[in-house]
Amino acid sequence: MSILRKTNTLQTDKNSGFGTNAGSYGGRFVNKNGTPNIEKRGMNLLRRISWYHTMIEMPNWKFMLILFSFYIIINFIFAVVYYAIGIEHLDGISPSGSILTQFGQAYFFSAQTFTTVGYGHISPTGFLTSALSAAEALIGLLSFAIATGLFFGRFSKPTAFLKFSHNALISPYGEGKGLMIRLVPFKNTNFTDAAAKVTLGMSMEENGQRVNKFYNLNLELDRINALSLSWTLVHPIDKNSPLYNFTEEDFKKTHGEILVFITTFDDMFSNTVAARTSYTFNEIIYGAKFQTMYNRSKDGTKTILHLDKLNQFDTTNLL
C-alpha cells in the first residue's frame, strides 16, 4: 500500500502556515532549535534584519564578544583621530615619549572619555580636540545606555527553558505502538498549564507533482497542569493516525517531519512562553523506548530528575 493511499482518507491540516508546493521547499520546515528554516532575500540587510532581536537572541559568548570588540575598536578609532590632530593638543602626554607610548596614552584618554571616567591626568586643549572629546563622551553615554538596555532585555526576556529529546521514538504503546517525544524543564523554573501540539508534514507525489501535506497528530495528553518532571508526548498510532501501518522502511524512504509546539505559563515571568522543535523521519528511532528519567531519593523525601538521561533509550527487541 502506497503512502498516498494510507493518508488520502485523512483530513489534512490547512492551518499549518506552510505551503503545499513541495518543489519550493528545501530541507526541513523547522530547525532543531525551533527557528524556521528560511533564508530571506530580496531586501537589503539593514531592512530585513531586526538588530534588537538579533542582539537579544544571539548566544552569550557572541554578545559579549561584540560588546568588547565595539569598545576596543571605537576607542582605537578615536585614538587615531586624536593622534592625527596632534599629541600637543592633549595636555599631559609627554612629547618625548615614543610613538607607541604616545598613541597608547591617546588610546587610554579615549577610553576614559568614552566611559566618562575622566581621571584628569590628560586633558584636551584647542577647539578640535575639545570638540572631539565632547562628541566622544556623548557617544559613550548613548552606547552604554543601549548596552544596558540590551543586557536588561536579554536577562528579562521570557524564555521557555525546555529541552527536547534529540530523537523521536516509535515505541510499544498499549497493544500497538506510538510516536513518543520527550521534553524536560532544565532550570529552576515553575511551569504550569503546559499545552502541546504536534503536526506531521510529509512530501508526497499527487497527480504527478510533489506536494506537502500536513496532519494534526492526536496526543494521549495534549495538556498538563504542571510541568515539573519530564513529559513524554505520546501519539497513539491507531487507525485514525496518518502513521498507521507505517513500517520502518516507510520512515526511511519518506520525506517527512514531525513539528512540535509547546506553550506553558512561567510563574517567574508571569507570562506564557513557547518552545518549538522538529524531527525529520531520519531522526525517528523505530522500535525504541525511553529510559526513565526520575526516581525516588535514597531517603524517600525527594524525586530526583536526571537531566542527562533525556536522550537515553533502549532498543532491544521492542517491536
Tab-separated table of C-alpha atoms in Angstrom:
chain	number	residue	atom	x	y	z
A	1	MET	CA	0.000	0.000	0.000
A	2	SER	CA	1.454	3.385	-1.020
A	3	ILE	CA	1.993	6.255	1.392
A	4	LEU	CA	-0.583	8.298	-0.504
A	5	ARG	CA	-3.256	5.577	-0.156
A	6	LYS	CA	-2.511	5.313	3.553
A	7	THR	CA	-3.157	9.013	4.142
A	8	ASN	CA	-5.561	10.247	1.450
A	9	THR	CA	-8.642	9.475	3.554
A	10	LEU	CA	-7.448	11.614	6.482
A	11	GLN	CA	-8.245	15.270	6.955
A	12	THR	CA	-5.246	17.489	6.366
A	13	ASP	CA	-4.264	20.492	8.475
A	14	LYS	CA	-4.704	23.613	6.341
A	15	ASN	CA	-3.588	25.976	9.121
A	16	SER	CA	-0.006	24.782	9.365
A	17	GLY	CA	1.439	28.018	7.970
A	18	PHE	CA	3.488	26.100	5.406
A	19	GLY	CA	2.835	25.932	1.678
A	20	THR	CA	1.747	22.809	-0.175
A	21	ASN	CA	4.157	23.102	-3.132
A	22	ALA	CA	6.946	20.728	-2.153
A	23	GLY	CA	9.100	21.842	-5.091
A	24	SER	CA	9.512	25.278	-3.494
A	25	TYR	CA	10.910	23.911	-0.217
A	26	GLY	CA	14.458	22.939	0.635
A	27	GLY	CA	15.422	20.882	3.670
A	28	ARG	CA	13.339	20.729	6.809
A	29	PHE	CA	10.467	23.030	7.733
A	30	VAL	CA	11.742	23.912	11.243
A	31	ASN	CA	15.290	23.680	12.608
A	32	LYS	CA	16.054	21.661	15.728
A	33	ASN	CA	16.297	24.860	17.787
A	34	GLY	CA	12.773	25.829	16.750
A	35	THR	CA	13.632	28.573	14.263
A	36	PRO	CA	12.126	28.480	10.750
A	37	ASN	CA	14.454	27.008	8.145
A	38	ILE	CA	14.120	30.093	5.945
A	39	GLU	CA	16.648	32.489	4.449
A	40	LYS	CA	15.146	35.848	3.488
A	41	ARG	CA	16.387	37.702	0.414
A	42	GLY	CA	15.241	40.484	-1.916
A	43	MET	CA	15.749	43.336	0.555
A	44	ASN	CA	18.902	44.970	1.858
A	45	LEU	CA	20.386	43.672	5.104
A	46	LEU	CA	19.525	46.737	7.204
A	47	ARG	CA	15.830	46.457	6.342
A	48	ARG	CA	15.337	42.708	6.676
A	49	ILE	CA	17.127	42.211	9.995
A	50	SER	CA	15.964	43.485	13.377
A	51	TRP	CA	19.229	44.266	15.137
A	52	TYR	CA	17.467	44.367	18.506
A	53	HIS	CA	16.074	40.854	18.076
A	54	THR	CA	19.441	39.678	16.757
A	55	MET	CA	21.309	41.010	19.799
A	56	ILE	CA	18.690	39.629	22.192
A	57	GLU	CA	18.657	36.133	20.686
A	58	MET	CA	22.380	35.554	19.995
A	59	PRO	CA	24.481	33.321	22.293
A	60	ASN	CA	26.066	34.934	25.361
A	61	TRP	CA	29.646	34.462	24.123
A	62	LYS	CA	28.883	36.171	20.825
A	63	PHE	CA	27.032	39.036	22.551
A	64	MET	CA	29.955	39.705	24.911
A	65	LEU	CA	32.446	39.422	22.033
A	66	ILE	CA	30.551	42.080	20.073
A	67	LEU	CA	30.439	44.431	23.086
A	68	PHE	CA	34.153	44.119	23.820
A	69	SER	CA	35.054	44.378	20.130
A	70	PHE	CA	32.952	47.525	19.748
A	71	TYR	CA	34.562	49.062	22.842
A	72	ILE	CA	38.105	48.336	21.647
A	73	ILE	CA	37.541	49.374	18.029
A	74	ILE	CA	35.738	52.658	18.710
A	75	ASN	CA	38.399	53.743	21.190
A	76	PHE	CA	41.079	52.811	18.670
A	77	ILE	CA	39.365	54.995	16.043
A	78	PHE	CA	39.130	57.960	18.403
A	79	ALA	CA	42.768	57.473	19.436
A	80	VAL	CA	43.807	57.620	15.763
A	81	VAL	CA	41.876	60.870	15.310
A	82	TYR	CA	43.397	62.374	18.476
A	83	TYR	CA	46.861	61.393	17.294
A	84	ALA	CA	46.163	62.831	13.836
A	85	ILE	CA	45.093	66.180	15.328
A	86	GLY	CA	48.302	66.271	17.316
A	87	ILE	CA	49.544	64.945	20.621
A	88	GLU	CA	50.444	68.501	21.628
A	89	HIS	CA	46.697	69.152	21.967
A	90	LEU	CA	46.428	66.520	24.705
A	91	ASP	CA	47.895	68.172	27.759
A	92	GLY	CA	49.598	65.573	29.962
A	93	ILE	CA	51.152	63.397	27.228
A	94	SER	CA	54.911	63.762	27.137
A	95	PRO	CA	56.152	64.708	23.628
A	96	SER	CA	59.467	62.981	24.345
A	97	GLY	CA	57.939	59.516	24.527
A	98	SER	CA	57.981	57.013	21.688
A	99	ILE	CA	55.216	56.934	19.062
A	100	LEU	CA	53.783	53.740	20.568
A	101	THR	CA	53.742	55.264	24.056
A	102	GLN	CA	52.073	58.447	22.819
A	103	PHE	CA	49.451	56.515	20.884
A	104	GLY	CA	48.820	54.261	23.911
A	105	GLN	CA	48.233	57.291	26.108
A	106	ALA	CA	45.863	58.729	23.481
A	107	TYR	CA	44.008	55.421	23.441
A	108	PHE	CA	43.568	55.353	27.222
A	109	PHE	CA	42.488	59.010	27.189
A	110	SER	CA	39.857	57.996	24.648
A	111	ALA	CA	38.702	55.111	26.893
A	112	GLN	CA	38.447	57.440	29.892
A	113	THR	CA	36.459	59.971	27.857
A	114	PHE	CA	34.204	57.308	26.308
A	115	THR	CA	33.319	55.928	29.748
A	116	THR	CA	33.110	59.497	31.218
A	117	VAL	CA	35.611	58.473	33.931
A	118	GLY	CA	37.986	61.368	33.272
A	119	TYR	CA	40.901	60.851	35.666
A	120	GLY	CA	42.289	64.272	34.793
A	121	HIS	CA	45.857	63.174	34.037
A	122	ILE	CA	45.326	64.109	30.380
A	123	SER	CA	43.070	66.935	29.201
A	124	PRO	CA	42.223	68.292	25.733
A	125	THR	CA	43.401	71.709	24.589
A	126	GLY	CA	42.292	73.519	21.462
A	127	PHE	CA	38.934	73.594	19.707
A	128	LEU	CA	39.205	70.410	17.590
A	129	THR	CA	40.392	68.157	20.403
A	130	SER	CA	37.837	69.568	22.852
A	131	ALA	CA	35.008	69.159	20.336
A	132	LEU	CA	36.090	65.602	19.583
A	133	SER	CA	36.242	64.651	23.261
A	134	ALA	CA	32.799	66.188	23.853
A	135	ALA	CA	31.358	64.185	20.942
A	136	GLU	CA	33.039	61.022	22.210
A	137	ALA	CA	31.588	61.494	25.679
A	138	LEU	CA	28.090	61.793	24.177
A	139	ILE	CA	28.603	58.680	22.028
A	140	GLY	CA	29.861	56.853	25.110
A	141	LEU	CA	26.752	57.777	27.117
A	142	LEU	CA	24.454	56.654	24.302
A	143	SER	CA	26.424	53.430	23.771
A	144	PHE	CA	26.256	52.469	27.437
A	145	ALA	CA	22.533	53.243	27.507
A	146	ILE	CA	21.998	50.897	24.554
A	147	ALA	CA	24.236	48.208	26.079
A	148	THR	CA	22.359	48.468	29.402
A	149	GLY	CA	19.038	48.088	27.587
A	150	LEU	CA	20.303	45.027	25.721
A	151	PHE	CA	21.589	43.469	28.945
A	152	PHE	CA	18.208	44.026	30.603
A	153	GLY	CA	16.363	42.700	27.556
A	154	ARG	CA	18.452	39.529	27.477
A	155	PHE	CA	18.006	38.829	31.196
A	156	SER	CA	14.308	39.737	31.356
A	157	LYS	CA	13.167	38.070	28.114
A	158	PRO	CA	10.598	35.355	28.857
A	159	THR	CA	12.205	32.089	27.785
A	160	ALA	CA	10.921	28.538	27.788
A	161	PHE	CA	13.803	26.685	29.410
A	162	LEU	CA	12.806	23.367	27.895
A	163	LYS	CA	14.971	20.732	26.254
A	164	PHE	CA	13.637	18.197	23.769
A	165	SER	CA	14.984	14.713	23.215
A	166	HIS	CA	17.310	14.538	20.232
A	167	ASN	CA	15.270	11.724	18.694
A	168	ALA	CA	11.612	10.844	18.494
A	169	LEU	CA	10.800	7.166	19.030
A	170	ILE	CA	8.327	4.628	17.707
A	171	SER	CA	7.692	2.631	20.882
A	172	PRO	CA	5.328	-0.052	22.167
A	173	TYR	CA	2.107	1.554	23.369
A	174	GLY	CA	-0.822	-0.440	24.707
A	175	GLU	CA	-1.478	-3.271	22.285
A	176	GLY	CA	0.151	-1.384	19.434
A	177	LYS	CA	2.731	1.332	19.110
A	178	GLY	CA	3.016	5.073	19.437
A	179	LEU	CA	5.170	8.022	18.445
A	180	MET	CA	6.960	9.380	21.527
A	181	ILE	CA	8.798	12.657	22.066
A	182	ARG	CA	10.267	13.683	25.410
A	183	LEU	CA	10.913	17.113	26.872
A	184	VAL	CA	12.054	18.389	30.230
A	185	PRO	CA	12.422	21.731	32.072
A	186	PHE	CA	16.132	22.092	32.812
A	187	LYS	CA	16.313	25.201	35.026
A	188	ASN	CA	14.806	26.182	38.357
A	189	THR	CA	11.577	27.414	36.800
A	190	ASN	CA	7.956	26.637	37.602
A	191	PHE	CA	5.847	25.813	34.548
A	192	THR	CA	2.078	25.370	34.731
A	193	ASP	CA	-0.720	24.875	32.191
A	194	ALA	CA	1.523	23.308	29.562
A	195	ALA	CA	-0.041	22.554	26.186
A	196	ALA	CA	1.385	20.640	23.236
A	197	LYS	CA	0.552	20.442	19.553
A	198	VAL	CA	2.238	18.010	17.184
A	199	THR	CA	1.923	18.234	13.400
A	200	LEU	CA	3.095	15.782	10.783
A	201	GLY	CA	4.339	17.177	7.485
A	202	MET	CA	5.034	14.880	4.537
A	203	SER	CA	6.137	15.417	0.959
A	204	MET	CA	4.429	13.026	-1.421
A	205	GLU	CA	3.511	12.688	-5.082
A	206	GLU	CA	-0.043	13.560	-6.038
A	207	ASN	CA	-1.349	13.863	-9.600
A	208	GLY	CA	2.180	13.836	-10.960
A	209	GLN	CA	3.678	16.508	-8.735
A	210	ARG	CA	5.235	16.725	-5.279
A	211	VAL	CA	3.008	18.284	-2.622
A	212	ASN	CA	3.328	18.936	1.092
A	213	LYS	CA	0.569	17.598	3.301
A	214	PHE	CA	0.146	18.303	7.000
A	215	TYR	CA	-1.799	16.345	9.611
A	216	ASN	CA	-2.563	17.048	13.256
A	217	LEU	CA	-1.356	14.191	15.454
A	218	ASN	CA	-3.677	13.424	18.345
A	219	LEU	CA	-1.886	13.045	21.664
A	220	GLU	CA	-2.603	10.840	24.639
A	221	LEU	CA	-2.298	14.048	26.704
A	222	ASP	CA	-2.040	17.424	24.999
A	223	ARG	CA	-2.268	19.482	28.196
A	224	ILE	CA	-0.980	19.061	31.751
A	225	ASN	CA	-1.436	21.224	34.830
A	226	ALA	CA	2.205	21.276	35.948
A	227	LEU	CA	5.426	20.650	34.032
A	228	SER	CA	7.904	19.773	36.763
A	229	LEU	CA	9.275	16.428	35.585
A	230	SER	CA	9.874	15.095	32.114
A	231	TRP	CA	6.875	14.974	29.767
A	232	THR	CA	6.636	12.303	27.101
A	233	LEU	CA	4.296	13.301	24.287
A	234	VAL	CA	2.578	10.149	23.010
A	235	HIS	CA	0.727	9.905	19.722
A	236	PRO	CA	-1.116	6.555	19.561
A	237	ILE	CA	-0.605	5.047	16.101
A	238	ASP	CA	-4.094	3.645	15.539
A	239	LYS	CA	-6.446	3.553	12.558
A	240	ASN	CA	-7.033	7.311	12.866
A	241	SER	CA	-3.334	8.100	12.669
A	242	PRO	CA	-1.626	9.141	9.409
A	243	LEU	CA	1.250	6.905	10.555
A	244	TYR	CA	-0.956	3.821	10.745
A	245	ASN	CA	0.712	0.787	9.107
A	246	PHE	CA	3.945	2.746	8.566
A	247	THR	CA	6.838	0.347	8.632
A	248	GLU	CA	10.449	1.074	9.481
A	249	GLU	CA	11.157	1.054	5.745
A	250	ASP	CA	8.422	3.661	5.148
A	251	PHE	CA	10.109	6.043	7.580
A	252	LYS	CA	13.410	5.595	5.761
A	253	LYS	CA	12.106	6.274	2.251
A	254	THR	CA	9.530	9.001	3.021
A	255	HIS	CA	10.379	12.694	3.324
A	256	GLY	CA	8.533	13.683	6.468
A	257	GLU	CA	8.908	15.849	9.544
A	258	ILE	CA	7.282	15.998	12.972
A	259	LEU	CA	6.686	19.587	14.163
A	260	VAL	CA	6.331	20.121	17.920
A	261	PHE	CA	4.903	23.257	19.536
A	262	ILE	CA	4.809	23.773	23.322
A	263	THR	CA	3.264	26.649	25.264
A	264	THR	CA	3.351	26.945	29.046
A	265	PHE	CA	2.943	29.547	31.766
A	266	ASP	CA	6.093	30.597	33.635
A	267	ASP	CA	5.434	31.752	37.207
A	268	MET	CA	8.654	33.781	37.347
A	269	PHE	CA	7.880	35.870	34.250
A	270	SER	CA	4.084	35.748	34.861
A	271	ASN	CA	3.851	35.161	31.137
A	272	THR	CA	3.208	32.430	28.621
A	273	VAL	CA	6.361	31.123	26.949
A	274	ALA	CA	6.728	28.910	23.901
A	275	ALA	CA	9.204	26.365	22.554
A	276	ARG	CA	9.410	24.586	19.195
A	277	THR	CA	11.409	21.848	17.569
A	278	SER	CA	11.095	19.288	14.805
A	279	TYR	CA	12.144	15.758	13.920
A	280	THR	CA	12.750	14.587	10.390
A	281	PHE	CA	11.916	10.957	9.687
A	282	ASN	CA	15.613	10.045	9.774
A	283	GLU	CA	15.678	11.356	13.369
A	284	ILE	CA	12.969	8.900	14.410
A	285	ILE	CA	14.193	5.677	16.009
A	286	TYR	CA	11.917	2.750	15.217
A	287	GLY	CA	11.454	0.135	17.933
A	288	ALA	CA	12.913	2.027	20.897
A	289	LYS	CA	11.701	3.116	24.325
A	290	PHE	CA	12.831	5.993	26.546
A	291	GLN	CA	14.542	5.139	29.806
A	292	THR	CA	13.011	6.550	32.989
A	293	MET	CA	14.440	9.939	33.884
A	294	TYR	CA	13.461	10.224	37.544
A	295	ASN	CA	13.404	8.169	40.700
A	296	ARG	CA	12.885	8.478	44.428
A	297	SER	CA	15.824	9.728	46.511
A	298	LYS	CA	17.501	7.337	48.945
A	299	ASP	CA	15.831	8.919	51.972
A	300	GLY	CA	12.479	8.961	50.203
A	301	THR	CA	11.944	12.695	50.662
A	302	LYS	CA	12.586	13.937	47.106
A	303	THR	CA	12.213	12.962	43.473
A	304	ILE	CA	15.490	13.058	41.540
A	305	LEU	CA	15.219	14.205	37.910
A	306	HIS	CA	18.221	13.061	35.853
A	307	LEU	CA	18.601	15.617	33.055
A	308	ASP	CA	21.456	13.669	31.486
A	309	LYS	CA	19.030	10.820	30.690
A	310	LEU	CA	16.841	12.914	28.395
A	311	ASN	CA	18.141	11.200	25.239
A	312	GLN	CA	18.684	7.701	26.609
A	313	PHE	CA	16.552	4.842	25.273
A	314	ASP	CA	16.528	1.051	24.893
A	315	THR	CA	16.189	-0.725	21.536
A	316	THR	CA	16.312	-4.454	22.288
A	317	ASN	CA	13.505	-6.417	20.551
A	318	LEU	CA	10.780	-3.911	21.380
A	319	LEU	CA	8.719	-4.128	18.169
